[in-house]
Coordinates of C-alpha atoms in Angstrom, one line a residue:
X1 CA -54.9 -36.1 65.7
X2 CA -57.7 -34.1 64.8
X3 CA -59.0 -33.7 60.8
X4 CA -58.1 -30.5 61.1
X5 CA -54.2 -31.0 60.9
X6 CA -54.1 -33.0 58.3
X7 CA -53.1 -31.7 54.9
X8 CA -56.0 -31.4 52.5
X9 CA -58.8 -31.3 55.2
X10 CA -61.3 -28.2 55.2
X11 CA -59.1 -27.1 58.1
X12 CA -56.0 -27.3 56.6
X13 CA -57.5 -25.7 53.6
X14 CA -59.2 -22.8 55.3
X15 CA -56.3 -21.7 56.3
X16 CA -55.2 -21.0 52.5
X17 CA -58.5 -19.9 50.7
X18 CA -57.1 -18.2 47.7
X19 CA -55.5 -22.0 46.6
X20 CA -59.4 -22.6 46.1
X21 CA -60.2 -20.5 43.2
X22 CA -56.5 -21.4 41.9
X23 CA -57.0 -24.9 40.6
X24 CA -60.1 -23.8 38.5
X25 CA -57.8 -21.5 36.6
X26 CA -55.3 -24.4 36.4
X27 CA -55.5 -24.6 32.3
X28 CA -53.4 -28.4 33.1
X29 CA -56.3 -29.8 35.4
X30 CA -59.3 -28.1 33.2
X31 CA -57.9 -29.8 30.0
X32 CA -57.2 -33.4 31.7
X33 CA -60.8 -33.2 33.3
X34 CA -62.7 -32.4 29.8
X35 CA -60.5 -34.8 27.6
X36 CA -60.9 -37.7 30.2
X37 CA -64.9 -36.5 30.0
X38 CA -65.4 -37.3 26.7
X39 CA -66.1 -40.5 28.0
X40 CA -69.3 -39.3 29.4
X41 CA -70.0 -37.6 26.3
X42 CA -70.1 -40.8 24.8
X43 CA -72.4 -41.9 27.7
X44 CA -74.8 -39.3 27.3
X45 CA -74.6 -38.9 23.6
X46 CA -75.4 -43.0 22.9
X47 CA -78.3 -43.1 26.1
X48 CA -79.8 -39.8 24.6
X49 CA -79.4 -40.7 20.5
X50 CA -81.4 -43.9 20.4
X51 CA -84.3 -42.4 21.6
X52 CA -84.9 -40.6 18.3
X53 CA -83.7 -42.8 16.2
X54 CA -85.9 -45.7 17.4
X55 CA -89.1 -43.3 16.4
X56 CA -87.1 -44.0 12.6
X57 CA -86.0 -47.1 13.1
X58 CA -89.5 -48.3 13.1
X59 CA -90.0 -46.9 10.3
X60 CA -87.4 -49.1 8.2
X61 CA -88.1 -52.2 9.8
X62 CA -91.6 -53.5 10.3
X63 CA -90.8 -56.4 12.5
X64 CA -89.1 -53.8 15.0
X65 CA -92.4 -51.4 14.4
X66 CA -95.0 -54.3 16.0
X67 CA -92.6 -55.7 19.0
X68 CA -91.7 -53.7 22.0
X69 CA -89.6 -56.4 22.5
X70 CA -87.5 -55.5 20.2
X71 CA -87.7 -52.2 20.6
X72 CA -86.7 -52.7 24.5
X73 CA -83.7 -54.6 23.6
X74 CA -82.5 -52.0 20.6
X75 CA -82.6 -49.4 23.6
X76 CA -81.0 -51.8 26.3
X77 CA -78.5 -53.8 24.4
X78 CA -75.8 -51.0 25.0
X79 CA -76.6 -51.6 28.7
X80 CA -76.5 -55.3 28.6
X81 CA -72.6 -54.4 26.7
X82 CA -72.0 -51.6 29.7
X83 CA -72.4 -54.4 32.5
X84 CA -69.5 -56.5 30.7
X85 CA -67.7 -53.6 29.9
X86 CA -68.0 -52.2 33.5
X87 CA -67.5 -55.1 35.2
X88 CA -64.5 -55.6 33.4
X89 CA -63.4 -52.2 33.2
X90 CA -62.4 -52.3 37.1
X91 CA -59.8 -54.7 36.3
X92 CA -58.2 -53.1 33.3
X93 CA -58.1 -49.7 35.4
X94 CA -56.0 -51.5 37.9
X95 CA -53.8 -53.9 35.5
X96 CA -53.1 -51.2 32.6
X97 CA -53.8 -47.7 33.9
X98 CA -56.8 -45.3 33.3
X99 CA -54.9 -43.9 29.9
X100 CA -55.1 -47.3 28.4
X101 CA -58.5 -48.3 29.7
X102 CA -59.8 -45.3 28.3
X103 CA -58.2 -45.6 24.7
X104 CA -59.3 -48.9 24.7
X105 CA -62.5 -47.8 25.5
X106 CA -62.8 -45.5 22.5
X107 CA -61.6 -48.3 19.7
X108 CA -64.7 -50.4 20.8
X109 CA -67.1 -47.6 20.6
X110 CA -65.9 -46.4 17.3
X111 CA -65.9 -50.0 15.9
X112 CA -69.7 -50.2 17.4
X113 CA -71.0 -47.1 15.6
X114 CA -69.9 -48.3 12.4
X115 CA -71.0 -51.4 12.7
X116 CA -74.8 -49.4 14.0
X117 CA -74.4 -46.9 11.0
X118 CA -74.3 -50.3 8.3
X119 CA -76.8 -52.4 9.8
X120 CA -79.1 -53.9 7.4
X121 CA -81.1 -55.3 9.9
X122 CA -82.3 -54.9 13.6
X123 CA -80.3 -58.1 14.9
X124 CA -76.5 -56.4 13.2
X125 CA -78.5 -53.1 14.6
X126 CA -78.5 -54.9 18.0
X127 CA -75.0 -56.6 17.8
X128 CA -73.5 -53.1 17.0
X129 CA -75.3 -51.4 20.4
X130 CA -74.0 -54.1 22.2
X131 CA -70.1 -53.0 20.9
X132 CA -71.3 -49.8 21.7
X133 CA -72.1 -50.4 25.4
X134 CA -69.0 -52.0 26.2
X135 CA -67.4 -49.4 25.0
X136 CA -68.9 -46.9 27.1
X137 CA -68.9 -49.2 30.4
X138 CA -65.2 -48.9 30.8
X139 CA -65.3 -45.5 30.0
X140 CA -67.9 -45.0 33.2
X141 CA -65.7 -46.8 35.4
X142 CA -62.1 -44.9 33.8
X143 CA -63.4 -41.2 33.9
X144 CA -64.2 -40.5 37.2
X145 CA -61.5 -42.2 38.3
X146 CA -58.8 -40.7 36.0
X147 CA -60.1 -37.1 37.2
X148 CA -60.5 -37.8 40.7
X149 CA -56.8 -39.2 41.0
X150 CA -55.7 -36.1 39.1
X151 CA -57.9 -33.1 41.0
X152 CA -57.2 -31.7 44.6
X153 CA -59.5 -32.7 47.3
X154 CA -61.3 -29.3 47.3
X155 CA -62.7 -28.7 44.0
X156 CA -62.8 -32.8 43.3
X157 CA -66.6 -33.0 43.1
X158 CA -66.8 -29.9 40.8
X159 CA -64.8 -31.7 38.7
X160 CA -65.6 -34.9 38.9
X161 CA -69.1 -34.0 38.0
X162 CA -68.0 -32.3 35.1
X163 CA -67.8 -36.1 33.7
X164 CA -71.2 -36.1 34.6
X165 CA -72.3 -32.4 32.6
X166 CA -70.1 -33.8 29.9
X167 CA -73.3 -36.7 29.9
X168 CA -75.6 -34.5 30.1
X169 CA -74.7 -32.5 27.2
X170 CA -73.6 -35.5 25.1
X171 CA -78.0 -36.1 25.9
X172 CA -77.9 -32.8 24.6
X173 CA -76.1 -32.6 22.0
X174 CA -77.8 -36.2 20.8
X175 CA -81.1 -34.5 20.7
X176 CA -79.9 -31.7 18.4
X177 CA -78.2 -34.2 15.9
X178 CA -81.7 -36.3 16.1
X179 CA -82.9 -32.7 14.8
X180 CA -80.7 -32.0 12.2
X181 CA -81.1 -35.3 10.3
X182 CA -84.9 -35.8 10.4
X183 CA -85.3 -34.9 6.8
X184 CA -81.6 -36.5 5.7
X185 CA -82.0 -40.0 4.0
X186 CA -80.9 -43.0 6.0
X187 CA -82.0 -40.7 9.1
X188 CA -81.2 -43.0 12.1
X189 CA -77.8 -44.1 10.4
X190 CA -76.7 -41.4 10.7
X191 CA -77.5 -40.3 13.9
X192 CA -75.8 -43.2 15.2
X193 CA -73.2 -43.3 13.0
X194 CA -72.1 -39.6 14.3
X195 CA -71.3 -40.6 17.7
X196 CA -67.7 -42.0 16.6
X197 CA -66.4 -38.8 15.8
X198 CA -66.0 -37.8 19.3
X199 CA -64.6 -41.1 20.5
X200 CA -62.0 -40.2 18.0
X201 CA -61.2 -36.7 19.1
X202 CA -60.6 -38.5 22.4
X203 CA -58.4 -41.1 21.3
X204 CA -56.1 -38.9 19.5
X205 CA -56.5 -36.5 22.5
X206 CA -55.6 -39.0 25.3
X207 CA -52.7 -39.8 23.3
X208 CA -51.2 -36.5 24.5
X209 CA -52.0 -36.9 28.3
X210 CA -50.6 -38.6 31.1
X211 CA -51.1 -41.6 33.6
X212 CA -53.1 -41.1 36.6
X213 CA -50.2 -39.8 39.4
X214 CA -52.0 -42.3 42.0
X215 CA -51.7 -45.4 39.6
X216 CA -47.9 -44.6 38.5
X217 CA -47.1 -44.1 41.7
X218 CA -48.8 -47.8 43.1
X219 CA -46.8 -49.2 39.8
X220 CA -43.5 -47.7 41.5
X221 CA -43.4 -45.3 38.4
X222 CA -42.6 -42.6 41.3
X223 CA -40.6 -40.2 39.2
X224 CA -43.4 -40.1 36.8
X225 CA -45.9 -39.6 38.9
X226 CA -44.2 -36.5 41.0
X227 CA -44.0 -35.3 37.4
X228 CA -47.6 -35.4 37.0
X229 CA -48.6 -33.6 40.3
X230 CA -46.0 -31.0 39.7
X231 CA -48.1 -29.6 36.8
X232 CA -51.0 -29.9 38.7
X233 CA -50.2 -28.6 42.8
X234 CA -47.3 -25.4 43.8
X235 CA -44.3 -26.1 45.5
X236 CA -45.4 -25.4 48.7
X237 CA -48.3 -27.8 48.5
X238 CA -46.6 -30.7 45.9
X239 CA -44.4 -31.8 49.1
X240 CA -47.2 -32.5 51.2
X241 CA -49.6 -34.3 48.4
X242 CA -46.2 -36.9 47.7
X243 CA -46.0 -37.5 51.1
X244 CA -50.1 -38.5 51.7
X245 CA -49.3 -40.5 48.3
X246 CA -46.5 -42.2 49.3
X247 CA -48.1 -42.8 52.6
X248 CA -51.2 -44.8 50.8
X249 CA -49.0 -46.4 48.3
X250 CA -46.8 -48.0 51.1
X251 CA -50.2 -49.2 53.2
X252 CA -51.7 -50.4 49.7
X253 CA -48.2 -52.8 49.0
X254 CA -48.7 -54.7 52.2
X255 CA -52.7 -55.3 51.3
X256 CA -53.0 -58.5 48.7
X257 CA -54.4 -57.8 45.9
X258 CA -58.1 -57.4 46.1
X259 CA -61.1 -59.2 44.6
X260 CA -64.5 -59.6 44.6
X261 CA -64.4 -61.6 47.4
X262 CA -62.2 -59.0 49.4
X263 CA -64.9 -56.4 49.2
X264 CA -67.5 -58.1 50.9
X265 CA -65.0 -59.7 53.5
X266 CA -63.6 -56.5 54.7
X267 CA -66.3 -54.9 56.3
X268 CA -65.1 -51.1 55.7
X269 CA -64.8 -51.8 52.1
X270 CA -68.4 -53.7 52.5
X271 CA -69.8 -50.6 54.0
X272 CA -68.5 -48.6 51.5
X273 CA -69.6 -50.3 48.3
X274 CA -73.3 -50.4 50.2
X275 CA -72.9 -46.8 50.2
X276 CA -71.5 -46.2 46.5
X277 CA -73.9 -49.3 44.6
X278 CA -77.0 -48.2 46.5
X279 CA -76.0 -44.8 45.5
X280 CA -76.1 -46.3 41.9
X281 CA -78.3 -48.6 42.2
X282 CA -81.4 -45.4 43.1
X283 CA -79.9 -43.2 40.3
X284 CA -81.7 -45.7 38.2
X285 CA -84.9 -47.0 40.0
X286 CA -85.6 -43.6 39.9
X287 CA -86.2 -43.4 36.0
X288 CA -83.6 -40.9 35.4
X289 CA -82.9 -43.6 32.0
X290 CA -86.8 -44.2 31.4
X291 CA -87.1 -40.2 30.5
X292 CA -83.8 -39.9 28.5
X293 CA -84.3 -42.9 26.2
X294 CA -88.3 -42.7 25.7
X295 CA -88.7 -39.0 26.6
X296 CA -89.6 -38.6 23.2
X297 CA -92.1 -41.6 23.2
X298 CA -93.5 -40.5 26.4
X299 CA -94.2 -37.1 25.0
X300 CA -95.7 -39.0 22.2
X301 CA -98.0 -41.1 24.7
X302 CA -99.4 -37.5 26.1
X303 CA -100.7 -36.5 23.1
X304 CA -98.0 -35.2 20.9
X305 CA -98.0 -37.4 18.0
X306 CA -95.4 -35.6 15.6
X307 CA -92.2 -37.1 16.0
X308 CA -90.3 -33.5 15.2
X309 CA -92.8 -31.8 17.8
X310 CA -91.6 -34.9 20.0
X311 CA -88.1 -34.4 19.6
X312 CA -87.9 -30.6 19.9
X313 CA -89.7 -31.4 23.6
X314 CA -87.6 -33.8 24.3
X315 CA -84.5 -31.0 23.1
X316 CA -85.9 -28.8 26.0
X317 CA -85.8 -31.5 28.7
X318 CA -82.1 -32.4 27.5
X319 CA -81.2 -28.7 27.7
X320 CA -82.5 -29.0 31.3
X321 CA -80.4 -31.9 32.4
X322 CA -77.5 -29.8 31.1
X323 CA -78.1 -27.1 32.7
X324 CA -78.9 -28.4 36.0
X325 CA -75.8 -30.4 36.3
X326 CA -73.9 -27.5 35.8
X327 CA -76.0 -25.9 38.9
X328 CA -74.8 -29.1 40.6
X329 CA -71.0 -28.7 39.5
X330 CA -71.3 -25.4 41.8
X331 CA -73.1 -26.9 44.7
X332 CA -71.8 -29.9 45.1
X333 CA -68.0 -28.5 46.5
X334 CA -70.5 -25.9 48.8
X335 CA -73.4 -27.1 49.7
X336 CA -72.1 -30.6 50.3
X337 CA -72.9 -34.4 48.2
X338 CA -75.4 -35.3 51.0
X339 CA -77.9 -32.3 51.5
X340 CA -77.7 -31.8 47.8
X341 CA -79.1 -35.5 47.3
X342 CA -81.7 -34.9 49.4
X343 CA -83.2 -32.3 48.2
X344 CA -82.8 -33.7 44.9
X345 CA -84.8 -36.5 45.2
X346 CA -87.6 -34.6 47.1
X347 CA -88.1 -32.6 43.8
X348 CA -88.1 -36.3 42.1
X349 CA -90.5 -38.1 44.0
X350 CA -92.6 -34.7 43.6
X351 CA -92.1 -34.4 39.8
X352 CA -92.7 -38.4 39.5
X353 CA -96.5 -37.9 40.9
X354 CA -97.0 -35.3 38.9
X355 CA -96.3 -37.3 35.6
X356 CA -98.6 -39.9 37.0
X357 CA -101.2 -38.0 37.8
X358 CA -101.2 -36.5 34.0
X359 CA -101.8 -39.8 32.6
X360 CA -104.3 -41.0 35.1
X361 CA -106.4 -37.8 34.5
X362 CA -105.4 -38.1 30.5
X363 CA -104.8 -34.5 30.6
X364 CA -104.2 -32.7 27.3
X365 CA -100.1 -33.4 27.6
X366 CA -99.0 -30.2 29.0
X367 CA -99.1 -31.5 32.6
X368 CA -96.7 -34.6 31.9
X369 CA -94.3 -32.0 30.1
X370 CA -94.0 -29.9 33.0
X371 CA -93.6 -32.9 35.1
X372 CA -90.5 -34.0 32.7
X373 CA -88.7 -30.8 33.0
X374 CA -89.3 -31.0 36.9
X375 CA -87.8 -34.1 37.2
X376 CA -84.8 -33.4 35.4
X377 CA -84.6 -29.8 37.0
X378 CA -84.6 -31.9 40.2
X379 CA -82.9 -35.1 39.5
X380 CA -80.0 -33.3 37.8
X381 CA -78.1 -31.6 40.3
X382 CA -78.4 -34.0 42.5
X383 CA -78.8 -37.0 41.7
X384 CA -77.2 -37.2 38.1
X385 CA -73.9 -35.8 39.8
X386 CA -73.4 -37.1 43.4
X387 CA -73.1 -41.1 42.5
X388 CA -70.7 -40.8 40.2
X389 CA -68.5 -38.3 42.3
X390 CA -69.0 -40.2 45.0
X391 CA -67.9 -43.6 44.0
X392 CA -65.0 -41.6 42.5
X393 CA -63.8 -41.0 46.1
X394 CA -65.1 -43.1 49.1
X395 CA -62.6 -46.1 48.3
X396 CA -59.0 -47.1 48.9
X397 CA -56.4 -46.8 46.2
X398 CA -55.7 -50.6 46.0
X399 CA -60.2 -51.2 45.6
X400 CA -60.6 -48.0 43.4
X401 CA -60.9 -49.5 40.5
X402 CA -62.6 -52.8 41.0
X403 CA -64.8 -50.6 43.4
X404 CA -65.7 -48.6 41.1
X405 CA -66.5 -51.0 38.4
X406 CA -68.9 -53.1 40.6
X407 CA -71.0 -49.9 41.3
X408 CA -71.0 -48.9 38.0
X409 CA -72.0 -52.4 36.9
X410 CA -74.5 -52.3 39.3
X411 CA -76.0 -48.8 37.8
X412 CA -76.0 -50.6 34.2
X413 CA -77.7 -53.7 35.5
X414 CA -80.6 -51.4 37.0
X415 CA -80.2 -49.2 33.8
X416 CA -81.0 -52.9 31.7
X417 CA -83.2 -53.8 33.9
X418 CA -85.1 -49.9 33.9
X419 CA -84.9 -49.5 29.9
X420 CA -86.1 -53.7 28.8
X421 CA -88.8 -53.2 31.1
X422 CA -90.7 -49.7 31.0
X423 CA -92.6 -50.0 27.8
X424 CA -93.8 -53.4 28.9
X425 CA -94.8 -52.7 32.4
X426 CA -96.8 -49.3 30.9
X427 CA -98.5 -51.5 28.5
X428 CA -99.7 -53.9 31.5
X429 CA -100.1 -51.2 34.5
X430 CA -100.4 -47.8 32.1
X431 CA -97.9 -45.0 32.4
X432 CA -99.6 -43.6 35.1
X433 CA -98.7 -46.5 37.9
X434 CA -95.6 -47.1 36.2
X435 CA -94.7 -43.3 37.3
X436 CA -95.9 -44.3 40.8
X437 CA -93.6 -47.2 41.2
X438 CA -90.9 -45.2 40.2
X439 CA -92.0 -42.4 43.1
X440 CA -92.4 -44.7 45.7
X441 CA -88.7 -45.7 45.0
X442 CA -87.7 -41.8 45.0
X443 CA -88.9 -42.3 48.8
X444 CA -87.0 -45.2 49.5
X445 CA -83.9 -43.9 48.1
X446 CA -84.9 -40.3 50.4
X447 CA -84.8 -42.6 53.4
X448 CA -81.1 -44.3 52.5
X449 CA -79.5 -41.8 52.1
X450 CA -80.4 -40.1 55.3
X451 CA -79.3 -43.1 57.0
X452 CA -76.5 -44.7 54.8
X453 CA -74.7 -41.7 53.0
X454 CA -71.6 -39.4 55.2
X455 CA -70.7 -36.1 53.9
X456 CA -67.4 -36.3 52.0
X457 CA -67.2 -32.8 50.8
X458 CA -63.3 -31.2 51.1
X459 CA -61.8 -35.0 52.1
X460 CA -58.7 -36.2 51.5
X461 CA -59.2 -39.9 49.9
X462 CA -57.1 -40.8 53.6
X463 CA -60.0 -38.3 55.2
X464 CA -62.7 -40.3 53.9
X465 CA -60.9 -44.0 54.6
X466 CA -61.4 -42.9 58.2
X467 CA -64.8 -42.5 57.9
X468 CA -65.4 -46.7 56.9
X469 CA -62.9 -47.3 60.0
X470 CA -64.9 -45.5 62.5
X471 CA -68.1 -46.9 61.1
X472 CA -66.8 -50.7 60.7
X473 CA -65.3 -50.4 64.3
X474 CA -67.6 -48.6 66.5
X475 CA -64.6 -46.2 67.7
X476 CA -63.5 -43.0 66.5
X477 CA -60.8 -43.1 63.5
X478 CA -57.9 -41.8 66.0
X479 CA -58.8 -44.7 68.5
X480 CA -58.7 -47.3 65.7
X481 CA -55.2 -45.9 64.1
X482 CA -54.0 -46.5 67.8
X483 CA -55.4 -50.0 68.1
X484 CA -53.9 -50.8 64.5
X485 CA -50.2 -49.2 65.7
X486 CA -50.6 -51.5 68.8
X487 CA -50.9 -54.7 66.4
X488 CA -48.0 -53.6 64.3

């Protein structure tokens, strides 16, 4: 049986184009995708905020001020949190559903920016990021599950990586709030104080909204579930999306239930979490979280020593990152997750030599601002959308979730690891090697993907399991269904 025949394919679907403008326009699928996305709002909102608030936070408390340190671990205590709260946040997808995962998700956060908002020193300061960061590490695993369950096949990465534009303008949106109370009292208290309000709106929101159809379905909730995917496919199609669900659901009930262990046992699942962490793994390596949370410091170390001047630049390269992901929303679904990566981290690796190059010739700051917006004009698109879309889709139902959690505990490890070591490493090597180190991984990452990464563009979540069969077992996919039907 070719690709072609099977429901949800590119051939299958070019034979009905009009149904791929339809689900844009479907007002059920829109509002589920931006609810679920506050999540990343959250994300971007808490990686972008503590950038300009640590220019004030030194500014209250000395001992902060005259450690980097400290300052490192202000910034990367929300990551430390994320790893728990991702690596844990695989599991409660699986045991409780995405709906409770997620609301669960936004009590933490909320009790976290409080707790931020009150400190009277940097070590509450510190415990409250790390509240914070768990928070927002089972909302990086839930999201992009959550949608991807709930969007058809061919407009899945447009909205997947709306999670990710919904990041990029919580960045955004971080950097106008950073604005708005520089000349406030209790300036940085506010700033992060502000960020419960949207993990609020969420709760309250999510309230309203259903369980993923795929999950429900697993959990023999099947009436539910049909429900569900009524509001989102029309009759004619609904039939055929049951069936392909029933059809995983039954292989999934005959497959124990995995673990750890079971991912790097079974070597399709192996090959596949190679694909996704690595995928994760360069997002960071390749600085994207060394410009959002000390853009404004960086600007500061070209030259610009106002910390408004430093903001409002640092405002521009936000806007940027918004804007490109929402380039990327439209290309990923047509020009494809793999030649969009590529070409992403071309314009990184470019972008990342020219920063270095403006601190090595300790130019007057204008050249390591036009290398910032480069990079994020670049990285963007590309590379801010395609892991996270990805990951949402290249693994079976019953390793979705803990999947998904391991890759995204592997982006907050390199995130930790990226943000508690930046400042230090510039203070040993400069910025201007640092930048290097960072390039030379932009080539690395060029190189893996080339090699590692399939197109997945227009695939069924059945479509893509094919892909890890043919690659595990040498043979095509039809061959190795054959071989499998033989066993039975």
């Amino acid at each position: 049986m070719s690709m072609d025949s099977i429901p949800g394919s590119s051939g299958y679907l070019d034979s009905f184009p009009e149904r791929r403008i339809t689900y844009f326009s479907n007002a059920y699928v829109l509002g589920l995708t931006i609810v679920a996305g506050i999540g990343g709002l959250l994300f971007g909102y808490d990686t972008g905020v503590i950038s300009g608030a640590l220019l004030y936070i030194k500014d209250d408390f000395e001992e902060v001020k005259n450690s980097n340190f400290l300052q490192e671990t202000i910034v990367s205590m929300a990551q430390v949190g994320a790893i728990v709260g991702a690596a844990t946040g695989g599991w409660i997808n699986d045991t409780f559903g995405r709906k409770k995962a997620t609301l669960l998700a936004d009590v933490i956060f909320t009790v976290g920016s409080f707790v931020m908002a009150a400190a009277p020193d940097p070590y509450i300061l510190i415990l409250g990021r790390l509240l914070v960061g768990l928070g927002v590490g089972v909302a990086s695993v839930t999201a992009p599950v959550y949608i991807a369950e709930a969007a058809p096949s061919e407009v899945r990465g447009g909205l997947v990586s709306t999670n990710v534009l919904m990041i990029t303008g919580g960045q955004f949106l971080s950097y106008l709030v950073n604005l708005a109370f520089t000349e406030v009292s209790g300036t940085w208290r506010w700033m992060l104080g502000v960020s419960s309000v949207p993990a609020i709106i969420q709760f309250f929101s999510m309230l309203f909204l259903p369980e993923s159809p795929r999950w429900l379905y697993l959990k023999e909730e099947k009436s539910k579930a049909v429900a569900v995917l009524s509001k989102i496919y029309d009759p004619f199609r609904l039939e055929d999306e049951v069936e392909l669900l029933a059809a995983a659901a039954e292989e999934d009930r005959h497959k124990k239930k995995a673990s750890v262990w079971d991912v790097f046992g079974n070597k399709e699942i192996r090959l596949a979490f190679l694909v996704g962490g690595g995928l994760q793994a360069f997002q960071q390596f390749t600085g994207i979280n060394t410009v959002m949370y000390y853009s404004p410091t960086i600007v500061q170390m070209a030259g610009f020593r106002s910390n408004q001047l430093a903001l409002l630049l640092s405002l521009i390269v936000a806007g940027l990152n918004a804007a490109g992901t929402v380039l990327g929303i439209y290309l990923i679904d047509h020009v494809g997750r793999r030649p969009l990566t590529l070409v992403s981290l071309s314009g990184v690796f470019a972008s990342l030599v020219i920063l270095a190059v403006s601190f090595f010739l300790q130019s007057t700051g204008a050249l390591a601002v036009v290398g910032l917006a480069l990079y994020i004009v670049f990285f963007s698109p590309g590379m801010g959308t395609v892991p996270w879309t990805v990951n949402s889709e290249i693994y079976p139902q019953a390793y979705r979730g803990i999947c998904g959690g391991m890759a995204a505990t592997v982006n907050w490890v390199s995130n930790v690891i990226v943000s508690e070591s930046f400042l230090s490493i510039a203070a040993v090597a400069g910025t201007g090697p640092t930048f290097m180190i960072l390039a030379g991984i932009a080539l690395l990452a060029i190189v893996f993907v080339y090699v590692c990464v399939p197109e997945t563009k227009a695939l069924t979540f059945e479509e893509v399991e094919l892909i890890w069969k043919e690659r595990a077992f040498g043979c095509s996919a039809d061959s190795q269904r054959l071989l499998e039907a033989e066993d039975t």
